[in-house]
Tab-separated table of C-alpha atoms in Angstrom:
chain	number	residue	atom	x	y	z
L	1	UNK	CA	13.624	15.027	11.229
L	2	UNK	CA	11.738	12.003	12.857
L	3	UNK	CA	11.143	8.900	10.884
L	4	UNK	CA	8.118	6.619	11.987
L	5	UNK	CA	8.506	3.293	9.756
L	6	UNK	CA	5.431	0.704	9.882
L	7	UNK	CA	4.983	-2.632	7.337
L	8	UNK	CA	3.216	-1.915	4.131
L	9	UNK	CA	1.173	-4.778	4.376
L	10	UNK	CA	-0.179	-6.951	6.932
L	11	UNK	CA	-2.813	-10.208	6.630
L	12	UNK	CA	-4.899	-11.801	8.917
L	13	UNK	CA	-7.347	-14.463	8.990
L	14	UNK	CA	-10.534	-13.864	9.949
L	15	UNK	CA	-11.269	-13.896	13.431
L	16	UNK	CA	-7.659	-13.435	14.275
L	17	UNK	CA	-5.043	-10.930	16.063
L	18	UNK	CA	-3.629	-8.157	13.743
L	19	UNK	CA	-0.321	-6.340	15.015
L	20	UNK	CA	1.037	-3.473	12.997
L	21	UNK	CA	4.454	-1.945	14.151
L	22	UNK	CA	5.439	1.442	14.033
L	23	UNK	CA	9.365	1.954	14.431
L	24	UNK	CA	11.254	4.975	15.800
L	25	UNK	CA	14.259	5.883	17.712
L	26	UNK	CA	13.078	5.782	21.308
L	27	UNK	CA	9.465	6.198	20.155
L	28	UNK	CA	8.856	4.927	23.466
L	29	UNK	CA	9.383	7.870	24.958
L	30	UNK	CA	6.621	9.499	22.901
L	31	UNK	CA	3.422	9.847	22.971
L	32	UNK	CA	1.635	7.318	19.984
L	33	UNK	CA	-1.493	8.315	17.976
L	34	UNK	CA	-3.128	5.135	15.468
L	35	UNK	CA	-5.626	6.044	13.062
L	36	UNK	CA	-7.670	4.048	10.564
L	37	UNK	CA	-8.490	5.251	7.025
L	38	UNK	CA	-11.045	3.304	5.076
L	39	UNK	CA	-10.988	4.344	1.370
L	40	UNK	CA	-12.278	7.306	0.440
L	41	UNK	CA	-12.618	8.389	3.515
L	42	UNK	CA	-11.126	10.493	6.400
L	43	UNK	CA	-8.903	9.326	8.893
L	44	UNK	CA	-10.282	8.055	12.342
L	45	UNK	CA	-8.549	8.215	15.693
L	46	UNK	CA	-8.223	4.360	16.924
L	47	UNK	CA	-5.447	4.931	19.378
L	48	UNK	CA	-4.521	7.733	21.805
L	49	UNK	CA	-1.405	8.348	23.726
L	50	UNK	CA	-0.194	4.405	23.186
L	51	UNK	CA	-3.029	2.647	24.787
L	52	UNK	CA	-6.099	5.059	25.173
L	53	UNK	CA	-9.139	4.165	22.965
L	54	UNK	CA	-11.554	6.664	22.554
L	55	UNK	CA	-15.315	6.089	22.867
L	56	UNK	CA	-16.753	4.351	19.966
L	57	UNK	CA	-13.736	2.208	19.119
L	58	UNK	CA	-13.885	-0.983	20.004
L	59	UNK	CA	-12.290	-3.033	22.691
L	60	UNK	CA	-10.370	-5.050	20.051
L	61	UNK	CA	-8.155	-2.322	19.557
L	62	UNK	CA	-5.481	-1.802	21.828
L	63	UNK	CA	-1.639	-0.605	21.659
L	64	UNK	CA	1.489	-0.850	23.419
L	65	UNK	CA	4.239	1.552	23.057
L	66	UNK	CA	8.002	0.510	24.143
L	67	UNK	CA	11.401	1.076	23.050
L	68	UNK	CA	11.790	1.459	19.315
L	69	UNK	CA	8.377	0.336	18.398
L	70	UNK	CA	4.633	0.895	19.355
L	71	UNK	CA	2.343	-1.797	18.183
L	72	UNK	CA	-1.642	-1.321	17.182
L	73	UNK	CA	-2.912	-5.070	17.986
L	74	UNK	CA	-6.310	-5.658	16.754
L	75	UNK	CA	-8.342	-9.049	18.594
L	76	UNK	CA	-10.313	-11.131	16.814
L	77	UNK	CA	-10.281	-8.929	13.142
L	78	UNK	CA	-13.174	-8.392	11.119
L	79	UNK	CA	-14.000	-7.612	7.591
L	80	UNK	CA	-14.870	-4.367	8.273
L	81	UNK	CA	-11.179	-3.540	9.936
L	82	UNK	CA	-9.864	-3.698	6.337
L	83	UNK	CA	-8.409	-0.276	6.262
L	84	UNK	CA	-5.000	1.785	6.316
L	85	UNK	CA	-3.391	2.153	9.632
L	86	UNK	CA	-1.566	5.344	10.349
L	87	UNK	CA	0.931	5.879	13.431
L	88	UNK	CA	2.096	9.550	14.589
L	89	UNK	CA	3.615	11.355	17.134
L	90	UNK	CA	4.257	14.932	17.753
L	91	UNK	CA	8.342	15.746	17.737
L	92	UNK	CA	9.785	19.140	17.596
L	93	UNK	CA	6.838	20.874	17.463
L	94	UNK	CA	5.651	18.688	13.944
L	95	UNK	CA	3.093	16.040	13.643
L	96	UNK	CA	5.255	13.195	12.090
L	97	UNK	CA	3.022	10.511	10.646
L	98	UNK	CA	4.365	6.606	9.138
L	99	UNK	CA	3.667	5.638	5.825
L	100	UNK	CA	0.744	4.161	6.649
L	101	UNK	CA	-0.182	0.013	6.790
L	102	UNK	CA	-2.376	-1.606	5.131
L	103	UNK	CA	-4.324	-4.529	6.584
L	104	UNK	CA	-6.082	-7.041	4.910
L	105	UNK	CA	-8.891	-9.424	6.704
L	106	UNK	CA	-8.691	-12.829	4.717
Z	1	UNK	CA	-22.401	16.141	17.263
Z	2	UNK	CA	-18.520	17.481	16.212
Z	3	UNK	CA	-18.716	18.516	12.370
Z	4	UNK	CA	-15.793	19.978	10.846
Z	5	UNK	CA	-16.454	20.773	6.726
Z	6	UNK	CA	-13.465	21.713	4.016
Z	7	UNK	CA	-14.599	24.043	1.423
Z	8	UNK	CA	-12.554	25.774	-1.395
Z	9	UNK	CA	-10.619	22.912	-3.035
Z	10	UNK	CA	-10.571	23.030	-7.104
Z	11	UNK	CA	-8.260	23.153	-9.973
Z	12	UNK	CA	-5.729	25.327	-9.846
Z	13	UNK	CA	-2.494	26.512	-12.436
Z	14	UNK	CA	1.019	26.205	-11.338
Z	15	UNK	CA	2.159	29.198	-9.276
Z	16	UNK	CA	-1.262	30.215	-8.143
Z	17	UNK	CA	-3.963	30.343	-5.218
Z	18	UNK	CA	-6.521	28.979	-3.546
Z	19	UNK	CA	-7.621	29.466	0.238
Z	20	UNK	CA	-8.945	26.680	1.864
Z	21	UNK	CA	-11.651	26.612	4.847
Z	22	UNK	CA	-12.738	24.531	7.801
Z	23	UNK	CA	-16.123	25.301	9.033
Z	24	UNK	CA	-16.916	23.539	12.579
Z	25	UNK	CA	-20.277	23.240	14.371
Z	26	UNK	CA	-21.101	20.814	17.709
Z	27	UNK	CA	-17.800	21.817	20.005
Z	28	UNK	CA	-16.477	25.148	21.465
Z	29	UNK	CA	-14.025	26.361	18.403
Z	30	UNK	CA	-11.984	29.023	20.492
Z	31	UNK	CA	-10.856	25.812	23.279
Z	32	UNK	CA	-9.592	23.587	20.552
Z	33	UNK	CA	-5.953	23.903	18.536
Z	34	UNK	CA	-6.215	23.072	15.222
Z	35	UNK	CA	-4.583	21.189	12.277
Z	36	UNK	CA	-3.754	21.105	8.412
Z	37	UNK	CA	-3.384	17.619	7.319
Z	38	UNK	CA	-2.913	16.288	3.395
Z	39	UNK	CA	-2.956	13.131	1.497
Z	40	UNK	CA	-1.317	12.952	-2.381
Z	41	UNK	CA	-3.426	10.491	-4.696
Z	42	UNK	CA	-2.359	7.151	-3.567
Z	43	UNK	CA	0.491	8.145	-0.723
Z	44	UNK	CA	0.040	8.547	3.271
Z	45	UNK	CA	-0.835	11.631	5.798
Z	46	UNK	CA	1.326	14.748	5.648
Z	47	UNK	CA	0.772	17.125	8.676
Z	48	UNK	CA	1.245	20.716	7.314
Z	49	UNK	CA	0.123	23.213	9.569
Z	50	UNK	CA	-0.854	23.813	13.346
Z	51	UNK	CA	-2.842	26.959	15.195
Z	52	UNK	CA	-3.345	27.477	18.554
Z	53	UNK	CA	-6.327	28.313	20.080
Z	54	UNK	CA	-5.642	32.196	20.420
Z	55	UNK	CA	-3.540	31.803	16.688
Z	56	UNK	CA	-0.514	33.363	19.180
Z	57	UNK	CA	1.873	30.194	18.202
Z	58	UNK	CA	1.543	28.714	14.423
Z	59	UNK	CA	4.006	26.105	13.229
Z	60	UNK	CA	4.108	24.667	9.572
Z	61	UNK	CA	5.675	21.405	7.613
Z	62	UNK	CA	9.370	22.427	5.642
Z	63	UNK	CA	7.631	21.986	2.527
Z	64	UNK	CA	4.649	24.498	2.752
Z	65	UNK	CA	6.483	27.124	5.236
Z	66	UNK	CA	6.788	30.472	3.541
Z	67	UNK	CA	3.833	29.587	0.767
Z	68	UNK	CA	1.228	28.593	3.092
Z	69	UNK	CA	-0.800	30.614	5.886
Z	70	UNK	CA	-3.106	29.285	8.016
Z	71	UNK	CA	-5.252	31.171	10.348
Z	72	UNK	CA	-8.728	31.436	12.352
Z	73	UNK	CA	-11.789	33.101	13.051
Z	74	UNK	CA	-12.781	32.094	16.538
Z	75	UNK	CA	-16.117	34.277	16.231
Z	76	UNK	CA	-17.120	32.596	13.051
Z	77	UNK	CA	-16.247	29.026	13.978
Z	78	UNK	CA	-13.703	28.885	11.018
Z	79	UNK	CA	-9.918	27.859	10.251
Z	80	UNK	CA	-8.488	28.529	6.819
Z	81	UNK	CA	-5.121	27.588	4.610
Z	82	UNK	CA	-4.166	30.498	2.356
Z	83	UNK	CA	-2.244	28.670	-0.485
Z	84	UNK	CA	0.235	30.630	-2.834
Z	85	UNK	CA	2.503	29.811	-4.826
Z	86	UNK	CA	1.050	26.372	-5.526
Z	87	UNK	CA	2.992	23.354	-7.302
Z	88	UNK	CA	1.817	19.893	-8.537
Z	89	UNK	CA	3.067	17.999	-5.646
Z	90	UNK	CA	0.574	20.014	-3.275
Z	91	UNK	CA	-2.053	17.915	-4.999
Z	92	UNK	CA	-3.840	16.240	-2.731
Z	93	UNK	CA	-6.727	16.366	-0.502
Z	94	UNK	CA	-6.645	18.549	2.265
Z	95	UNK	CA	-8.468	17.802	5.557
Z	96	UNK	CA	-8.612	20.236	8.857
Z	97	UNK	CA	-8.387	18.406	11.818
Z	98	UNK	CA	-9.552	19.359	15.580
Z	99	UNK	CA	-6.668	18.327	18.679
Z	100	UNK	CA	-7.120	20.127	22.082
Z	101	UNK	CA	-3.350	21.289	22.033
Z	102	UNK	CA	0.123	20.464	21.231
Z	103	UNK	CA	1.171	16.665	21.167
Z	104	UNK	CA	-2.242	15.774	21.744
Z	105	UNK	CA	-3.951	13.549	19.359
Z	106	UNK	CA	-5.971	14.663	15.896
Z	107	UNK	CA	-9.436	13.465	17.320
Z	108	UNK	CA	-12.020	14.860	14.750
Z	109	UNK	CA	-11.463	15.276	10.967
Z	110	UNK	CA	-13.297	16.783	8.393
Z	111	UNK	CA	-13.808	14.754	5.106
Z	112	UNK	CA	-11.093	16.520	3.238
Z	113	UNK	CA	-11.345	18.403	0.295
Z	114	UNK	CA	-9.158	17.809	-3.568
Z	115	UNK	CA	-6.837	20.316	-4.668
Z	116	UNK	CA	-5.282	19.768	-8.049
Z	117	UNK	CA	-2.261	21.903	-9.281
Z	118	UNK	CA	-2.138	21.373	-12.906
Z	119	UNK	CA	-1.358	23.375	-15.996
């Protein structure tokens, strides 16, 4: 199987840059999927193949994909990106997700 | 607009079944792969299940493979999850998800929908 580790936690201040990691054996060979879950609610696609952010989501939101670790960076963070941050790839024919991040705005 | 809607979630006893559906509207159903994803009370995303567009190539999670089913009905814009043999760590909520085919992002979700194995 394929293990995708990310940080429990991460902080940031208001108004500052958020990075979440998401570790793998060569995961940058693969293609990396972010998505943000608010609470109670359903996932939300962030972050397509590494870098690609699909209409809607704002330019804060980029990623970078390298290695043995993709990184969702988020610019200048708001309240409102308080969430849980999922990575995932497809390997072997399985969507693999990480245990999810979650990020607080202070 | 792209809708996708869970239905049949509920309170089930150890050992039994429940079949799940996703019912999508604002997107051409029969071009788009689909997905089973769940989420235990409190714990992260668990992919479970995958159909092509033509259901010709299915692939499932190790832990729901040989109790689970999933399948489609292009004509009637619907994907389901036969569940059998149910156990109390397939609590969770269940969401389908839409992807346009294999490796390729989970782009639409539907708002999920509670199952509960519990004697």
């Amino acid at each position: 199987s394929y293990d995708l580790t990310q940080p429990l936690s991460v902080s940031v201040a208001l108004g500052q840059t958020a990075k979440i990691s998401c570790g793998g054996k060569n995961i940058g060979g693969e293609n990396v999927h972010w998505y943000q879950q608010k609470p109670g609610q359903a996932p939300v696609l962030v972050i397509y193949r590494d870098a690609y952010r699909p209409s809607g989501i704002p330019e804060r939101f980029s990623g970078s994909n390298s290695g043995n670790m993709a990184t969702l960076t988020i610019s200048s963070a708001q309240a409102g990106d308080e969430a849980d941050y999922y990575c995932q790839v497809w390997h072997s024919s399985s969507a693999v997700f990480g245990g999810g991040t979650r990020l607080t705005v202070l | 607009e792209v809708q996708l809607v869970e239905s049949g979630g509920g309170f089930v006893q150890p050992g039994g079944s429940l079949r799940l559906s996703c019912a999508v509207s604002g997107f051409i159903f029969s071009d788009y792969s689909m997905s089973w994803v769940r989420q235990a009370p409190g714990k992260g995303l668990e992919w479970i299940a995958y159909i092509i567009t033509s259901s010709g190539t299915i692939y499932y999670a190790d832990s729901v493979k040989g109790r689970f089913i999933i399948s489609r009905d292009n004509s009637g814009d619907s994907l389901y999850l036969q569940m059998n043999g149910l156990r109390g760590d397939d609590t969770a909520v269940y969401y389908c998800a839409r992807m346009e085919n294999l490796h390729d992002p989970l782009d639409y979700w539907g708002p999920g929908t509670l199952v509960t194995v519990s004697p």
